[in-house]
Amino acid sequence: MNKKTIRDVDWNGKRALVRVDFNVPLNDALEVTDDTRIRAALPTIQYLLDHGASVVLMSHLGRPKKKVVDTLRMTPVAKRLQELLDRPVKTIGTTVGDAAEQAAQALQPGDVLLLENTRFDPREEANDETMSRQLAELGDVYVNDAFGAAHRAHASTEGVARFMPAVAGLLLERELAVLGAALDNPERPFVTIIGGAKISDKIGVIENLLGKVDALLIGGGMANTFLLAQNKGVGDSLVEADSVAEARRLLDQAQGRGVDLVLPSDVVVADAFSAEANTQIVSVDDVPDGWRILDIGPETRQTFAQVIGGAKTVIWNGPMGVFELEPFAAGTRAVAKALADSSATTIIGGGDSVAAIEQMGLADKMSHISTGGGASLELLEGKVLPGVAALNPR
Ligand code: ADP
Ligand code: MG
């Protein structure tokens, strides 16, 4: 990576202002129900503490819509972090300003302070310079370790980096390294599997990947629009009529570039969007009127598994069907299993795909599970993340 990281800084006696992604789910009792993202930030926090720094942490949590929302305060996160770090984590009710500055000033090496939810301040998402300058008062060096928010140009992810030295944390570095290596210099065959609801979300991704991969497997709702582009009937399936021309263009592009773009050959159709619906397995040439495609069929699962089995690098983004409903989870499960059985470098991005893998208990069988759905999608699109661009060059 061509950016400085925390390993390039002498931390002795310095205050690190660290943007982390502590946007974790809470239950009604305001307890953290999944601490994956907190754990993911621990190596950076521990590194800073071990090297003589004090640490000022900041994150957004949920969608407070530019005002203080008591149920979205950072206190439950601090509680969990304190348990994981096995040392006190101070919280204050504010993000910036006098109280925050005093609390930051008072820190001794080894101390940890967690600022209040950055999105309580309307200036955060507006990337307002006055907030960025106030944040910069709270530390000596800025560290961005919030990969999951690095595609946003907000005050705490981008603006603040203009007003103080700015380096990458270890999680951010690793996410960029893994995805970067796969995209720029993959061991071949390089296969990607793209699914999910909508093609319009991922046209940029498909376009960019067509220039890099050996095979592209497409499932999920977005495959329907491709099938339509091939003049197949898709009944009442989710389609994006606006994107049919785009789908046709991508099919032509794949052919022109010699990329093996594989669409489903058979599908699971249902007569309603429901776990209780009647279902049948049909060829993509025979989707009955009034029925909708909700998963890839058994023949397609086998084809996809075979292509994945022959790959050396695999990136997967987006489920193959409506996996939240058991009758339509088999396609997603088959792909997850093929990845788990493969010896290739396997990388999973996308919130719902990651949820599916975790639900199936296969997370530890993957080489890398990205902590950032939106950010990893933008990397797959070939975009530069604003939160990364703002860091100091090496
Ligand atoms: P990710 O978060 O992994 O990037 P997306 O958000 O793009 O994935 O898409 C996930 C959603 O797509 C899931 O909620 C799933 O139910 C839906 N989906 C998948 N296949 C279909 C389909 N055939 N019809 C309708 N929705 C689908
Ligand atoms: Mg999603």
Coordinates of C-alpha atoms and ligand atoms in Angstrom, one line a residue:
M1 CA 0.0 0.0 0.0
N2 CA 1.3 3.5 -0.8
K3 CA 0.0 5.0 2.4
K4 CA 1.6 5.4 5.8
T5 CA 0.4 3.0 8.5
I6 CA 0.6 3.0 12.3
R7 CA 3.9 1.1 11.9
D8 CA 5.5 4.3 10.4
V9 CA 4.8 6.4 13.5
D10 CA 6.7 6.7 16.8
W11 CA 3.8 6.6 19.3
N12 CA 5.7 7.1 22.5
G13 CA 3.7 9.7 24.5
K14 CA 1.5 10.6 21.6
R15 CA -2.3 10.7 21.4
A16 CA -3.8 8.6 18.6
L17 CA -7.2 9.8 17.3
V18 CA -8.6 6.6 15.8
R19 CA -11.6 6.3 13.6
V20 CA -13.0 2.8 14.1
D21 CA -16.1 1.1 12.7
F22 CA -18.0 0.3 15.9
N23 CA -21.4 0.3 14.1
V24 CA -22.6 -2.8 15.9
P25 CA -26.1 -4.2 16.4
L26 CA -27.7 -3.6 19.8
N27 CA -30.7 -5.3 21.3
D28 CA -33.6 -3.6 23.2
A29 CA -31.6 -3.8 26.5
L30 CA -28.8 -1.9 24.7
E31 CA -26.4 -4.8 24.7
V32 CA -24.0 -5.5 21.8
T33 CA -25.4 -8.6 20.1
D34 CA -22.5 -9.0 17.6
D35 CA -19.0 -7.7 18.5
T36 CA -17.3 -8.7 15.3
R37 CA -16.5 -5.2 14.4
I38 CA -15.2 -4.3 17.8
R39 CA -12.9 -7.3 17.8
A40 CA -11.7 -6.4 14.3
A41 CA -10.3 -3.1 15.6
L42 CA -8.5 -4.6 18.6
P43 CA -5.1 -5.3 16.8
T44 CA -4.8 -1.6 16.0
I45 CA -5.8 -0.4 19.5
Q46 CA -3.6 -2.9 21.1
Y47 CA -0.6 -1.9 18.9
L48 CA -1.0 1.7 19.8
L49 CA -1.3 1.0 23.5
D50 CA 1.7 -1.4 23.4
H51 CA 3.8 1.4 21.7
G52 CA 3.2 4.0 24.4
A53 CA 0.2 5.9 23.0
S54 CA -3.0 7.0 24.5
V55 CA -6.0 6.3 22.3
V56 CA -9.0 8.5 21.5
L57 CA -11.6 6.4 19.6
M58 CA -14.5 7.6 17.5
S59 CA -17.2 5.9 15.5
H60 CA -20.7 6.3 14.2
L61 CA -23.5 4.0 15.5
G62 CA -26.7 3.4 13.7
R63 CA -28.6 6.2 12.0
P64 CA -29.3 9.0 14.5
K65 CA -30.2 11.4 11.7
K66 CA -28.0 14.4 12.8
K67 CA -29.2 14.6 16.4
V68 CA -28.6 13.0 19.8
V69 CA -30.5 9.7 20.2
D70 CA -30.1 8.2 23.6
T71 CA -30.4 4.6 22.4
L72 CA -27.5 5.2 20.0
R73 CA -25.0 6.4 22.5
M74 CA -21.6 4.7 22.6
T75 CA -21.8 3.5 26.2
P76 CA -22.7 -0.1 25.4
V77 CA -19.8 -0.3 22.9
A78 CA -17.4 1.0 25.6
K79 CA -18.6 -1.6 28.0
R80 CA -17.9 -4.4 25.5
L81 CA -14.6 -2.9 24.5
Q82 CA -13.5 -2.6 28.1
E83 CA -14.2 -6.4 28.5
L84 CA -12.2 -7.2 25.4
L85 CA -9.3 -5.0 26.2
D86 CA -9.3 -5.7 29.9
R87 CA -8.7 -2.1 30.7
P88 CA -11.0 0.9 31.4
V89 CA -12.6 2.7 28.5
K90 CA -13.8 6.2 29.3
T91 CA -16.8 7.7 27.6
I92 CA -18.0 11.3 27.5
G93 CA -21.4 12.5 26.3
T94 CA -19.9 14.6 23.5
T95 CA -17.9 14.1 20.3
V96 CA -16.0 17.4 20.1
G97 CA -15.7 20.7 22.0
D98 CA -14.3 21.8 25.3
A99 CA -15.3 18.7 27.3
A100 CA -13.9 16.4 24.7
E101 CA -10.6 18.4 24.5
Q102 CA -10.2 18.4 28.3
A103 CA -10.8 14.6 28.4
A104 CA -8.3 14.0 25.6
Q105 CA -5.7 16.3 27.2
A106 CA -5.9 14.4 30.5
L107 CA -5.1 11.0 28.9
Q108 CA -1.9 9.2 30.0
P109 CA -0.1 6.6 27.8
G110 CA -2.3 3.4 28.0
D111 CA -5.5 5.3 28.5
V112 CA -8.5 4.8 26.2
L113 CA -11.3 7.3 25.6
L114 CA -14.3 6.6 23.4
L115 CA -16.0 9.8 22.0
E116 CA -19.8 10.0 21.5
N117 CA -21.5 8.9 18.3
T118 CA -20.0 11.0 15.5
R119 CA -23.3 11.1 13.6
F120 CA -25.1 13.0 16.5
D121 CA -23.3 16.0 15.0
P122 CA -25.0 17.3 11.8
R123 CA -21.6 18.3 10.5
E124 CA -20.2 14.8 10.4
E125 CA -21.9 13.6 7.2
A126 CA -21.7 17.1 5.7
N127 CA -17.9 16.7 6.1
D128 CA -17.9 20.1 7.6
E129 CA -14.5 21.7 8.0
T130 CA -15.3 23.2 11.5
M131 CA -16.0 19.7 12.9
S132 CA -12.9 18.3 11.2
R133 CA -10.8 21.0 12.8
Q134 CA -12.3 20.3 16.2
L135 CA -11.7 16.6 15.9
A136 CA -8.0 17.3 15.0
E137 CA -7.7 19.0 18.4
L138 CA -8.2 15.7 20.1
G139 CA -5.1 13.9 19.0
D140 CA -1.6 14.2 17.6
V141 CA -1.9 11.7 14.8
Y142 CA -5.1 10.5 13.0
V143 CA -5.5 6.8 12.4
N144 CA -8.2 5.5 10.0
D145 CA -9.1 1.9 10.8
A146 CA -12.8 2.1 9.8
F147 CA -12.7 0.2 6.6
G148 CA -16.5 -0.1 6.7
A149 CA -16.9 3.7 6.6
A150 CA -13.9 4.4 4.3
H151 CA -16.1 4.9 1.2
R152 CA -17.7 7.9 3.0
A153 CA -16.2 11.3 2.9
H154 CA -17.3 12.4 6.4
A155 CA -15.6 14.7 8.9
S156 CA -14.3 11.7 11.0
T157 CA -13.3 9.6 8.0
E158 CA -11.9 12.1 5.6
G159 CA -12.0 15.8 6.6
V160 CA -10.0 15.4 9.8
A161 CA -7.1 13.9 7.9
R162 CA -6.5 17.3 6.3
F163 CA -5.6 18.9 9.6
M164 CA -3.2 16.4 11.2
P165 CA -0.8 13.6 10.2
A166 CA -2.9 10.7 9.0
V167 CA -2.1 7.0 8.7
A168 CA -3.9 3.7 8.2
G169 CA -4.7 1.2 10.9
L170 CA -4.0 -2.5 10.6
L171 CA -7.6 -3.6 9.7
L172 CA -7.8 -1.0 7.0
E173 CA -4.4 -2.0 5.7
R174 CA -5.3 -5.7 5.6
E175 CA -8.7 -5.1 3.9
L176 CA -7.0 -3.1 1.2
A177 CA -4.1 -5.5 0.8
V178 CA -6.3 -8.6 0.4
L179 CA -8.8 -7.1 -2.0
G180 CA -6.0 -5.2 -3.8
A181 CA -3.9 -8.3 -4.3
A182 CA -6.9 -10.3 -5.6
L183 CA -7.9 -7.6 -8.0
D184 CA -4.5 -6.5 -9.3
N185 CA -2.5 -9.7 -9.2
P186 CA -4.7 -12.7 -8.7
E187 CA -3.6 -16.3 -8.9
R188 CA -5.5 -17.7 -11.8
P189 CA -8.1 -18.9 -12.6
F190 CA -9.8 -15.9 -10.9
V191 CA -13.5 -16.4 -10.5
T192 CA -16.1 -14.0 -9.1
I193 CA -19.6 -14.8 -8.0
I194 CA -22.0 -11.9 -8.0
G195 CA -25.6 -12.1 -6.7
G196 CA -28.0 -10.1 -4.6
A197 CA -31.2 -8.4 -5.4
K198 CA -30.5 -5.7 -8.0
I199 CA -28.2 -5.5 -11.0
S200 CA -28.3 -1.6 -10.8
D201 CA -26.4 -1.8 -7.5
K202 CA -23.6 -3.7 -9.1
I203 CA -23.2 -2.7 -12.8
G204 CA -20.0 -0.9 -12.0
V205 CA -18.7 -3.9 -10.2
I206 CA -19.5 -6.3 -13.1
E207 CA -18.0 -3.9 -15.6
N208 CA -14.7 -3.5 -13.7
L209 CA -14.4 -7.3 -13.0
L210 CA -14.9 -8.2 -16.6
G211 CA -11.5 -6.7 -17.3
K212 CA -9.9 -8.9 -14.6
V213 CA -11.6 -12.3 -14.1
D214 CA -11.5 -15.5 -16.0
A215 CA -15.1 -16.4 -15.1
L216 CA -18.0 -14.5 -13.7
L217 CA -20.9 -16.4 -12.2
I218 CA -24.1 -14.5 -11.8
G219 CA -27.0 -15.6 -9.6
G220 CA -29.6 -13.9 -7.3
G221 CA -32.3 -11.5 -8.4
M222 CA -29.9 -9.7 -10.6
A223 CA -29.6 -12.7 -12.9
N224 CA -33.2 -12.2 -13.9
T225 CA -32.5 -9.0 -15.8
F226 CA -29.7 -10.8 -17.7
L227 CA -32.1 -13.6 -18.6
L228 CA -34.6 -11.0 -19.8
A229 CA -31.8 -9.5 -21.9
Q230 CA -31.5 -12.9 -23.5
N231 CA -35.2 -12.7 -24.3
K232 CA -36.2 -15.4 -21.8
G233 CA -39.5 -15.1 -19.9
V234 CA -39.0 -14.5 -16.2
G235 CA -42.7 -14.5 -15.1
D236 CA -43.3 -12.3 -12.0
S237 CA -39.6 -12.3 -11.0
L238 CA -37.9 -9.2 -9.7
V239 CA -36.5 -7.4 -12.7
E240 CA -35.1 -4.0 -13.5
A241 CA -36.6 -3.0 -16.9
D242 CA -34.4 0.0 -16.9
S243 CA -31.2 -2.1 -16.8
V244 CA -32.0 -4.6 -19.6
A245 CA -30.0 -2.6 -22.2
E246 CA -27.1 -2.4 -19.7
A247 CA -27.3 -6.2 -19.1
R248 CA -27.1 -6.8 -22.8
R249 CA -24.1 -4.5 -23.1
L250 CA -22.3 -6.4 -20.3
L251 CA -23.1 -9.8 -22.0
D252 CA -21.5 -8.5 -25.2
Q253 CA -18.6 -7.1 -23.3
A254 CA -18.0 -10.5 -21.6
Q255 CA -18.0 -12.2 -24.9
G256 CA -15.7 -9.6 -26.5
R257 CA -13.2 -10.1 -23.6
G258 CA -13.4 -13.8 -23.6
V259 CA -14.7 -13.9 -20.1
D260 CA -16.9 -16.9 -19.2
L261 CA -20.0 -15.2 -17.9
V262 CA -22.2 -17.9 -16.5
L263 CA -25.9 -17.4 -15.9
P264 CA -28.3 -19.9 -14.2
S265 CA -29.5 -22.7 -16.4
D266 CA -32.2 -23.7 -14.0
V267 CA -34.0 -22.0 -11.2
V268 CA -36.3 -22.5 -8.2
V269 CA -39.6 -20.7 -8.9
A270 CA -42.4 -20.0 -6.4
D271 CA -46.0 -18.8 -6.8
A272 CA -45.6 -16.2 -4.1
F273 CA -42.8 -14.4 -2.2
S274 CA -43.2 -16.6 0.9
A275 CA -41.7 -19.6 2.7
E276 CA -45.1 -21.3 2.4
A277 CA -45.3 -20.8 -1.4
N278 CA -45.6 -23.7 -3.9
T279 CA -42.2 -24.2 -5.6
Q280 CA -40.8 -26.0 -8.6
I281 CA -37.5 -26.4 -10.4
V282 CA -37.6 -25.3 -14.0
S283 CA -35.2 -24.6 -16.8
V284 CA -34.6 -20.9 -17.4
D285 CA -36.3 -21.5 -20.8
D286 CA -39.6 -22.6 -19.0
V287 CA -40.3 -20.1 -16.3
P288 CA -44.1 -20.2 -16.0
D289 CA -46.2 -17.0 -16.1
G290 CA -47.2 -15.8 -12.7
W291 CA -44.3 -17.5 -10.9
R292 CA -41.1 -15.9 -9.7
I293 CA -37.4 -16.9 -9.6
L294 CA -36.2 -17.0 -6.0
D295 CA -33.1 -19.2 -6.2
I296 CA -30.7 -20.9 -8.6
G297 CA -31.6 -24.6 -9.4
P298 CA -29.6 -27.8 -8.7
E299 CA -28.0 -28.0 -12.1
T300 CA -26.7 -24.4 -11.7
R301 CA -25.5 -25.1 -8.2
Q302 CA -23.4 -27.9 -9.6
T303 CA -22.1 -25.8 -12.5
F304 CA -21.1 -23.0 -10.1
A305 CA -19.5 -25.4 -7.6
Q306 CA -17.5 -26.9 -10.5
V307 CA -16.2 -23.6 -11.7
I308 CA -15.4 -22.5 -8.1
G309 CA -13.6 -25.9 -7.6
G310 CA -11.2 -25.1 -10.4
A311 CA -10.4 -21.6 -9.2
K312 CA -7.3 -20.3 -7.4
T313 CA -8.8 -16.9 -6.4
V314 CA -12.5 -16.4 -5.7
I315 CA -14.4 -13.3 -4.7
W316 CA -18.0 -13.6 -3.7
N317 CA -20.5 -10.8 -3.3
G318 CA -24.3 -11.3 -3.1
P319 CA -26.5 -14.2 -2.2
M320 CA -27.8 -16.6 -5.0
G321 CA -31.4 -16.4 -3.8
V322 CA -33.7 -15.3 -1.1
F323 CA -31.6 -17.2 1.4
E324 CA -33.5 -15.6 4.4
L325 CA -36.4 -18.0 3.5
E326 CA -35.4 -21.6 3.9
P327 CA -36.9 -23.0 0.7
F328 CA -34.7 -20.5 -1.3
A329 CA -31.4 -20.9 0.6
A330 CA -30.0 -23.9 -1.1
G331 CA -28.2 -22.0 -3.9
T332 CA -26.4 -19.7 -1.5
R333 CA -25.6 -22.7 0.7
A334 CA -24.1 -24.6 -2.3
V335 CA -21.9 -21.7 -3.2
A336 CA -20.8 -21.2 0.4
K337 CA -20.0 -24.9 0.7
A338 CA -18.0 -24.9 -2.6
L339 CA -16.0 -22.0 -1.3
A340 CA -15.4 -23.7 2.1
D341 CA -14.2 -26.9 0.3
S342 CA -11.9 -24.9 -2.0
S343 CA -8.2 -24.4 -1.4
A344 CA -8.3 -21.1 -3.4
T345 CA -7.9 -17.7 -1.8
T346 CA -11.6 -17.0 -0.9
I347 CA -12.8 -13.5 -0.2
I348 CA -16.3 -12.6 0.8
G349 CA -17.7 -9.1 0.6
G350 CA -21.2 -7.7 1.0
G351 CA -23.3 -7.5 4.1
D352 CA -25.9 -10.2 3.2
S353 CA -23.4 -12.6 1.8
V354 CA -21.3 -12.3 5.0
A355 CA -24.4 -12.8 7.0
A356 CA -25.3 -16.0 5.0
I357 CA -21.8 -17.4 5.5
E358 CA -21.9 -16.7 9.2
Q359 CA -25.4 -18.2 9.5
M360 CA -24.0 -21.4 7.9
G361 CA -21.1 -21.5 10.3
L362 CA -18.6 -21.4 7.4
A363 CA -16.9 -18.1 8.2
D364 CA -13.7 -19.7 9.5
K365 CA -13.3 -21.6 6.3
M366 CA -12.8 -18.5 4.2
S367 CA -9.5 -16.7 3.6
H368 CA -11.0 -13.3 4.2
I369 CA -14.3 -11.9 5.2
S370 CA -14.6 -8.2 4.6
T371 CA -15.8 -6.0 7.4
G372 CA -17.2 -3.5 4.9
G373 CA -20.0 -4.3 2.5
G374 CA -20.2 -0.9 0.8
A375 CA -16.5 -0.2 0.9
S376 CA -15.6 -3.6 -0.5
L377 CA -18.1 -3.0 -3.3
E378 CA -16.5 0.3 -4.2
L379 CA -13.1 -1.4 -4.3
L380 CA -14.5 -4.0 -6.6
E381 CA -15.8 -1.2 -8.8
G382 CA -12.2 0.1 -9.0
K383 CA -13.0 3.2 -7.1
V384 CA -10.6 4.9 -4.7
L385 CA -12.1 5.2 -1.2
P386 CA -12.1 8.8 0.1
G387 CA -11.0 7.7 3.6
V388 CA -8.0 6.1 2.1
A389 CA -7.1 8.8 -0.4
A390 CA -6.9 11.3 2.5
L391 CA -4.1 9.4 4.3
N392 CA -0.5 10.5 4.1
P393 CA 1.5 8.9 1.2
R394 CA 4.5 6.7 2.0
Ligands
ADP1 P1 -24.9 -8.1 -0.3 O1 -25.4 -7.4 0.9 O2 -24.3 -9.4 0.0 O3 -24.1 -7.2 -1.2 P2 -27.4 -7.5 -1.7 O4 -27.8 -6.6 -0.6 O5 -27.0 -7.0 -3.0 O6 -26.3 -8.5 -1.2 O7 -28.6 -8.5 -1.9 C1 -29.1 -9.3 -0.9 C2 -30.6 -9.6 -1.1 O8 -30.9 -10.1 -2.3 C3 -31.1 -10.6 -0.1 O9 -32.0 -9.9 0.8 C4 -31.9 -11.6 -0.9 O10 -33.1 -12.0 -0.4 C5 -32.1 -10.8 -2.2 N1 -32.3 -11.7 -3.4 C6 -31.4 -12.7 -3.8 N2 -32.0 -13.4 -4.8 C7 -33.2 -12.9 -5.1 C8 -34.2 -13.1 -6.0 N3 -34.1 -14.1 -6.9 N4 -35.3 -12.4 -6.0 C9 -35.5 -11.4 -5.0 N5 -34.5 -11.1 -4.1 C10 -33.4 -11.8 -4.1
MG2 MG -27.0 -6.0 1.3

